GROMACS .gro file of C-alpha atoms in nm:
model
  278
    1MET     CA    1   3.007   3.855   4.403
    2PHE     CA    2   3.112   3.587   4.158
    3SER     CA    3   3.275   3.292   4.339
    4VAL     CA    4   3.579   3.195   4.134
    5LEU     CA    5   3.688   2.927   4.381
    6SER     CA    6   3.341   2.772   4.396
    7GLN     CA    7   3.310   2.757   4.019
    8ILE     CA    8   3.652   2.593   3.987
    9ASN     CA    9   3.567   2.332   4.250
   10LYS     CA   10   3.230   2.254   4.091
   11ARG     CA   11   3.382   2.195   3.747
   12LEU     CA   12   3.707   2.028   3.854
   13GLU     CA   13   3.607   1.667   3.785
   14TYR     CA   14   3.498   1.755   3.429
   15MET     CA   15   3.814   1.946   3.334
   16THR     CA   16   4.083   1.836   3.093
   17PRO     CA   17   4.431   1.753   3.236
   18VAL     CA   18   4.559   2.096   3.130
   19GLU     CA   19   4.263   2.276   3.287
   20ARG     CA   20   4.306   2.071   3.602
   21ARG     CA   21   4.667   2.183   3.641
   22VAL     CA   22   4.557   2.547   3.619
   23ALA     CA   23   4.270   2.481   3.860
   24ARG     CA   24   4.493   2.314   4.119
   25PHE     CA   25   4.743   2.598   4.110
   26MET     CA   26   4.470   2.859   4.151
   27LEU     CA   27   4.299   2.672   4.434
   28ASP     CA   28   4.631   2.631   4.617
   29ASN     CA   29   4.749   2.990   4.559
   30PRO     CA   30   4.444   3.220   4.531
   31THR     CA   31   4.608   3.525   4.688
   32LYS     CA   32   4.918   3.498   4.467
   33ILE     CA   33   4.712   3.472   4.148
   34ILE     CA   34   4.572   3.824   4.190
   35ASN     CA   35   4.907   3.996   4.122
   36MET     CA   36   5.075   3.727   3.914
   37PRO     CA   37   5.138   3.786   3.540
   38VAL     CA   38   4.976   3.540   3.300
   39LYS     CA   39   5.315   3.402   3.198
   40GLU     CA   40   5.396   3.322   3.562
   41ILE     CA   41   5.063   3.146   3.613
   42ALA     CA   42   5.127   2.945   3.297
   43ARG     CA   43   5.481   2.858   3.409
   44HIS     CA   44   5.375   2.746   3.758
   45SER     CA   45   5.089   2.536   3.620
   46ASP     CA   46   5.299   2.396   3.335
   47THR     CA   47   5.057   2.527   3.072
   48SER     CA   48   5.048   2.825   2.832
   49ASP     CA   49   4.916   3.182   2.820
   50ALA     CA   50   4.636   3.070   2.588
   51ALA     CA   51   4.543   2.788   2.829
   52ILE     CA   52   4.500   3.042   3.110
   53VAL     CA   53   4.266   3.255   2.898
   54ARG     CA   54   4.065   2.948   2.794
   55PHE     CA   55   4.043   2.840   3.157
   56SER     CA   56   3.899   3.179   3.257
   57LYS     CA   57   3.629   3.143   2.993
   58ARG     CA   58   3.565   2.784   3.104
   59ILE     CA   59   3.441   2.906   3.441
   60GLY     CA   60   3.227   3.182   3.289
   61LEU     CA   61   3.456   3.485   3.275
   62ALA     CA   62   3.577   3.695   2.982
   63GLY     CA   63   3.946   3.649   3.055
   64ILE     CA   64   4.222   3.639   3.315
   65LYS     CA   65   4.181   4.009   3.403
   66GLU     CA   66   3.819   3.958   3.501
   67LEU     CA   67   3.914   3.640   3.689
   68LYS     CA   68   4.167   3.833   3.898
   69VAL     CA   69   3.917   4.110   3.975
   70GLU     CA   70   3.647   3.864   4.082
   71LEU     CA   71   3.894   3.657   4.284
   72ALA     CA   72   4.017   3.969   4.467
   73LYS     CA   73   3.655   4.062   4.553
   74GLU     CA   74   3.587   3.709   4.673
   75LEU     CA   75   3.894   3.687   4.898
   76HIS     CA   76   3.823   4.032   5.044
   77THR     CA   77   3.463   3.936   5.122
   78LEU     CA   78   3.559   3.604   5.276
   79GLU     CA   79   3.816   3.775   5.499
   80LYS     CA   80   3.578   4.055   5.594
   81GLU     CA   81   3.262   3.854   5.659
   82ASN     CA   82   3.401   3.515   5.756
   83ILE     CA   83   3.054   3.361   5.735
   84SER     CA   84   2.971   3.002   5.646
   85ARG     CA   85   2.712   2.949   5.374
   86VAL     CA   86   2.577   2.634   5.537
   87ILE     CA   87   2.265   2.677   5.751
   88ASP     CA   88   2.275   2.508   6.092
   89LEU     CA   89   1.927   2.507   6.245
   90GLU     CA   90   2.060   2.415   6.590
   91ALA     CA   91   2.346   2.662   6.614
   92ASP     CA   92   2.236   2.956   6.395
   93THR     CA   93   2.038   3.249   6.532
   94HIS     CA   94   1.746   3.398   6.339
   95LYS     CA   95   1.981   3.669   6.214
   96ASP     CA   96   2.236   3.409   6.099
   97ILE     CA   97   1.972   3.221   5.901
   98PHE     CA   98   1.840   3.541   5.743
   99ASP     CA   99   2.191   3.656   5.647
  100LYS     CA  100   2.289   3.317   5.502
  101VAL     CA  101   1.974   3.270   5.295
  102LEU     CA  102   2.002   3.625   5.159
  103LYS     CA  103   2.375   3.601   5.084
  104ASN     CA  104   2.339   3.258   4.922
  105THR     CA  105   2.059   3.387   4.700
  106VAL     CA  106   2.250   3.699   4.594
  107GLN     CA  107   2.556   3.483   4.528
  108ALA     CA  108   2.358   3.244   4.308
  109LEU     CA  109   2.210   3.528   4.103
  110TYR     CA  110   2.545   3.701   4.063
  111ASN     CA  111   2.716   3.381   3.953
  112THR     CA  112   2.434   3.299   3.711
  113GLU     CA  113   2.455   3.649   3.562
  114LYS     CA  114   2.822   3.585   3.491
  115ILE     CA  115   2.803   3.239   3.336
  116VAL     CA  116   2.470   3.234   3.151
  117GLU     CA  117   2.506   3.269   2.774
  118ARG     CA  118   2.270   3.540   2.647
  119ASP     CA  119   2.285   3.418   2.288
  120LYS     CA  120   2.163   3.073   2.397
  121MET     CA  121   1.870   3.233   2.578
  122ALA     CA  122   1.783   3.442   2.273
  123GLU     CA  123   1.799   3.129   2.055
  124ALA     CA  124   1.573   2.942   2.298
  125ALA     CA  125   1.322   3.227   2.291
  126ARG     CA  126   1.310   3.224   1.911
  127ILE     CA  127   1.241   2.849   1.914
  128LEU     CA  128   0.969   2.880   2.179
  129ALA     CA  129   0.801   3.168   1.996
  130LYS     CA  130   0.780   2.968   1.672
  131ALA     CA  131   0.682   2.631   1.824
  132ASP     CA  132   0.334   2.489   1.769
  133ASN     CA  133   0.349   2.315   2.108
  134THR     CA  134   0.598   2.339   2.396
  135PHE     CA  135   0.624   2.037   2.626
  136ILE     CA  136   0.774   2.140   2.959
  137PHE     CA  137   0.919   1.868   3.183
  138GLY     CA  138   1.061   1.912   3.532
  139MET     CA  139   1.082   1.708   3.851
  140GLY     CA  140   1.125   1.787   4.220
  141ASP     CA  141   1.198   2.154   4.287
  142SER     CA  142   1.225   2.215   3.914
  143ALA     CA  143   0.863   2.105   3.867
  144ASN     CA  144   0.731   2.416   4.044
  145VAL     CA  145   0.945   2.637   3.820
  146GLY     CA  146   0.829   2.452   3.507
  147ASN     CA  147   0.464   2.480   3.601
  148GLU     CA  148   0.493   2.854   3.664
  149PHE     CA  149   0.675   2.902   3.332
  150ALA     CA  150   0.395   2.721   3.149
  151GLN     CA  151   0.136   2.947   3.315
  152LYS     CA  152   0.327   3.257   3.200
  153LEU     CA  153   0.342   3.129   2.843
  154HIS     CA  154  -0.033   3.064   2.849
  155ARG     CA  155  -0.085   3.436   2.915
  156ILE     CA  156   0.060   3.518   2.571
  157ASN     CA  157  -0.124   3.233   2.392
  158VAL     CA  158   0.178   3.004   2.366
  159ASN     CA  159   0.069   2.639   2.371
  160ALA     CA  160   0.268   2.513   2.671
  161PHE     CA  161   0.199   2.183   2.843
  162PHE     CA  162   0.375   2.110   3.172
  163THR     CA  163   0.412   1.771   3.336
  164GLN     CA  164   0.637   1.607   3.593
  165ASP     CA  165   0.520   1.263   3.486
  166LYS     CA  166   0.778   1.090   3.268
  167TYR     CA  167   0.528   0.867   3.090
  168LEU     CA  168   0.293   1.152   3.002
  169CYS     CA  169   0.585   1.353   2.868
  170MET     CA  170   0.706   1.058   2.659
  171THR     CA  171   0.355   1.008   2.522
  172ARG     CA  172   0.342   1.371   2.415
  173LEU     CA  173   0.683   1.340   2.251
  174SER     CA  174   0.573   1.028   2.064
  175ASN     CA  175   0.284   1.228   1.916
  176ALA     CA  176   0.486   1.544   1.859
  177LYS     CA  177   0.470   1.730   1.529
  178GLU     CA  178   0.761   1.874   1.335
  179ASN     CA  179   0.744   2.216   1.496
  180ASP     CA  180   0.698   2.105   1.859
  181VAL     CA  181   0.969   2.156   2.121
  182LEU     CA  182   1.068   2.001   2.455
  183PHE     CA  183   1.175   2.236   2.736
  184LEU     CA  184   1.355   2.057   3.021
  185ILE     CA  185   1.417   2.214   3.362
  186THR     CA  186   1.655   2.016   3.579
  187LEU     CA  187   1.922   2.079   3.839
  188SER     CA  188   2.153   1.785   3.777
  189GLY     CA  189   2.054   1.672   3.430
  190LYS     CA  190   2.153   1.322   3.539
  191THR     CA  191   1.834   1.177   3.687
  192PRO     CA  192   1.723   0.863   3.496
  193GLU     CA  193   1.383   1.012   3.409
  194VAL     CA  194   1.534   1.328   3.261
  195VAL     CA  195   1.796   1.134   3.064
  196GLU     CA  196   1.530   0.895   2.930
  197VAL     CA  197   1.304   1.181   2.819
  198VAL     CA  198   1.578   1.379   2.646
  199LYS     CA  199   1.713   1.072   2.467
  200LEU     CA  200   1.365   0.989   2.337
  201ALA     CA  201   1.325   1.345   2.211
  202ARG     CA  202   1.656   1.316   2.030
  203ARG     CA  203   1.558   0.985   1.866
  204LEU     CA  204   1.227   1.133   1.754
  205GLY     CA  205   1.389   1.450   1.623
  206VAL     CA  206   1.206   1.679   1.867
  207LYS     CA  207   1.404   1.998   1.926
  208THR     CA  208   1.509   2.021   2.291
  209ILE     CA  209   1.597   2.314   2.516
  210ILE     CA  210   1.743   2.245   2.860
  211LEU     CA  211   1.786   2.470   3.164
  212THR     CA  212   2.038   2.306   3.396
  213GLN     CA  213   2.317   2.373   3.641
  214ASN     CA  214   2.525   2.072   3.533
  215HIS     CA  215   2.736   2.170   3.233
  216ALA     CA  216   2.859   1.814   3.175
  217SER     CA  217   2.533   1.620   3.208
  218ILE     CA  218   2.408   1.361   2.961
  219ALA     CA  219   2.087   1.559   2.921
  220LYS     CA  220   2.277   1.873   2.822
  221ARG     CA  221   2.488   1.687   2.566
  222ASN     CA  222   2.170   1.549   2.405
  223SER     CA  223   1.992   1.887   2.385
  224ASP     CA  224   1.987   2.132   2.096
  225VAL     CA  225   2.007   2.443   2.315
  226ALA     CA  226   2.150   2.439   2.668
  227ILE     CA  227   2.113   2.724   2.916
  228GLU     CA  228   2.340   2.681   3.214
  229ILE     CA  229   2.293   2.840   3.554
  230THR     CA  230   2.534   2.833   3.844
  231GLU     CA  231   2.568   2.532   4.071
  232GLU     CA  232   2.573   2.659   4.427
  233GLU     CA  233   2.692   2.511   4.752
  234THR     CA  234   2.385   2.460   4.965
  235ASN     CA  235   2.236   2.221   5.218
  236ILE     CA  236   2.048   1.951   5.032
  237GLN     CA  237   1.789   1.937   5.309
  238TYR     CA  238   1.698   2.297   5.235
  239MET     CA  239   1.567   2.207   4.891
  240ASN     CA  240   1.823   2.386   4.673
  241MET     CA  241   1.656   2.718   4.735
  242THR     CA  242   1.921   2.931   4.563
  243SER     CA  243   1.921   2.716   4.249
  244ARG     CA  244   1.541   2.734   4.229
  245ILE     CA  245   1.551   3.113   4.246
  246ALA     CA  246   1.812   3.123   3.968
  247GLN     CA  247   1.584   2.900   3.757
  248LEU     CA  248   1.287   3.132   3.820
  249VAL     CA  249   1.484   3.438   3.715
  250ILE     CA  250   1.606   3.276   3.392
  251CYS     CA  251   1.250   3.163   3.308
  252ASP     CA  252   1.124   3.517   3.370
  253VAL     CA  253   1.388   3.654   3.132
  254LEU     CA  254   1.297   3.387   2.875
  255PHE     CA  255   0.932   3.486   2.905
  256PHE     CA  256   1.011   3.847   2.815
  257TYR     CA  257   1.243   3.731   2.536
  258VAL     CA  258   0.953   3.529   2.392
  259CYS     CA  259   0.725   3.833   2.427
  260ARG     CA  260   0.980   4.036   2.232
  261GLU     CA  261   0.987   3.772   1.958
  262LEU     CA  262   0.607   3.773   1.934
  263GLY     CA  263   0.594   4.152   1.925
  264SER     CA  264   0.269   4.344   1.956
  265THR     CA  265   0.053   4.028   1.971
  266ALA     CA  266   0.209   3.934   2.306
  267TYR     CA  267   0.165   4.286   2.444
  268ASP     CA  268  -0.199   4.300   2.334
  269THR     CA  269  -0.269   3.961   2.493
  270ILE     CA  270  -0.109   4.062   2.824
  271MET     CA  271  -0.308   4.386   2.833
  272LYS     CA  272  -0.634   4.203   2.764
  273THR     CA  273  -0.557   3.961   3.045
  274TYR     CA  274  -0.478   4.251   3.277
  275ASP     CA  275  -0.807   4.425   3.190
  276VAL     CA  276  -1.009   4.110   3.258
  277THR     CA  277  -0.844   4.039   3.595
  278HIS     CA  278  -0.866   4.399   3.713
   0.00000   0.00000   0.00000
């Protein structure tokens, strides 16, 4: 289930004044929105029909019809299940914890499926397939995802070098060749290390791909290709589990996209690796 209300709340501070008026009206009147004509929504939010359509696309949906459908599903589920998404280790039973982790993960994947731009992923795959060297940089939870992605690329003879050390990454960028690429994996896109690395890549003319959940981050604005995943509500002490899983899924898809770009050479390499390990 795509969470319309969650996506609106997450993006609220980055919206234009017009978008904010639409957002406020929808957040205050979610049940009314479902059966309200576009012209009525526009009138109540002091905007226009076109603004309502643009707003729907802003949060990752095709249009107002899809927004209404997803909102109706969300409200029905919230009323039916009435379950908090926050894990409380003192109050929750084992069943509660299992249900919350599972539901949060499914929610993150569903939301990501809605908002991720397939054309951006295809473009990123084409760049990675043609690169001489791919420098992968990630910190914290994203570091594990970055390291695993590098290992997958190695299996198809793609020169991928992962690091979570800012200085090593910057050294590699300083020695980068024309056809090298930087692949950044980050949740916020706002950490000083990530911003410093992406700005250096931009100054040096190194093509940059970023996988992030923050659509308004400095790192995203300074990247050539940005792949955005959903930003989920989760307990920070539980290590952003749902976001990490969304990152892993996107990297898996990217891996197969790269394989498709490389064609039979990638397939042959994978089969040789399989034969050796089995």
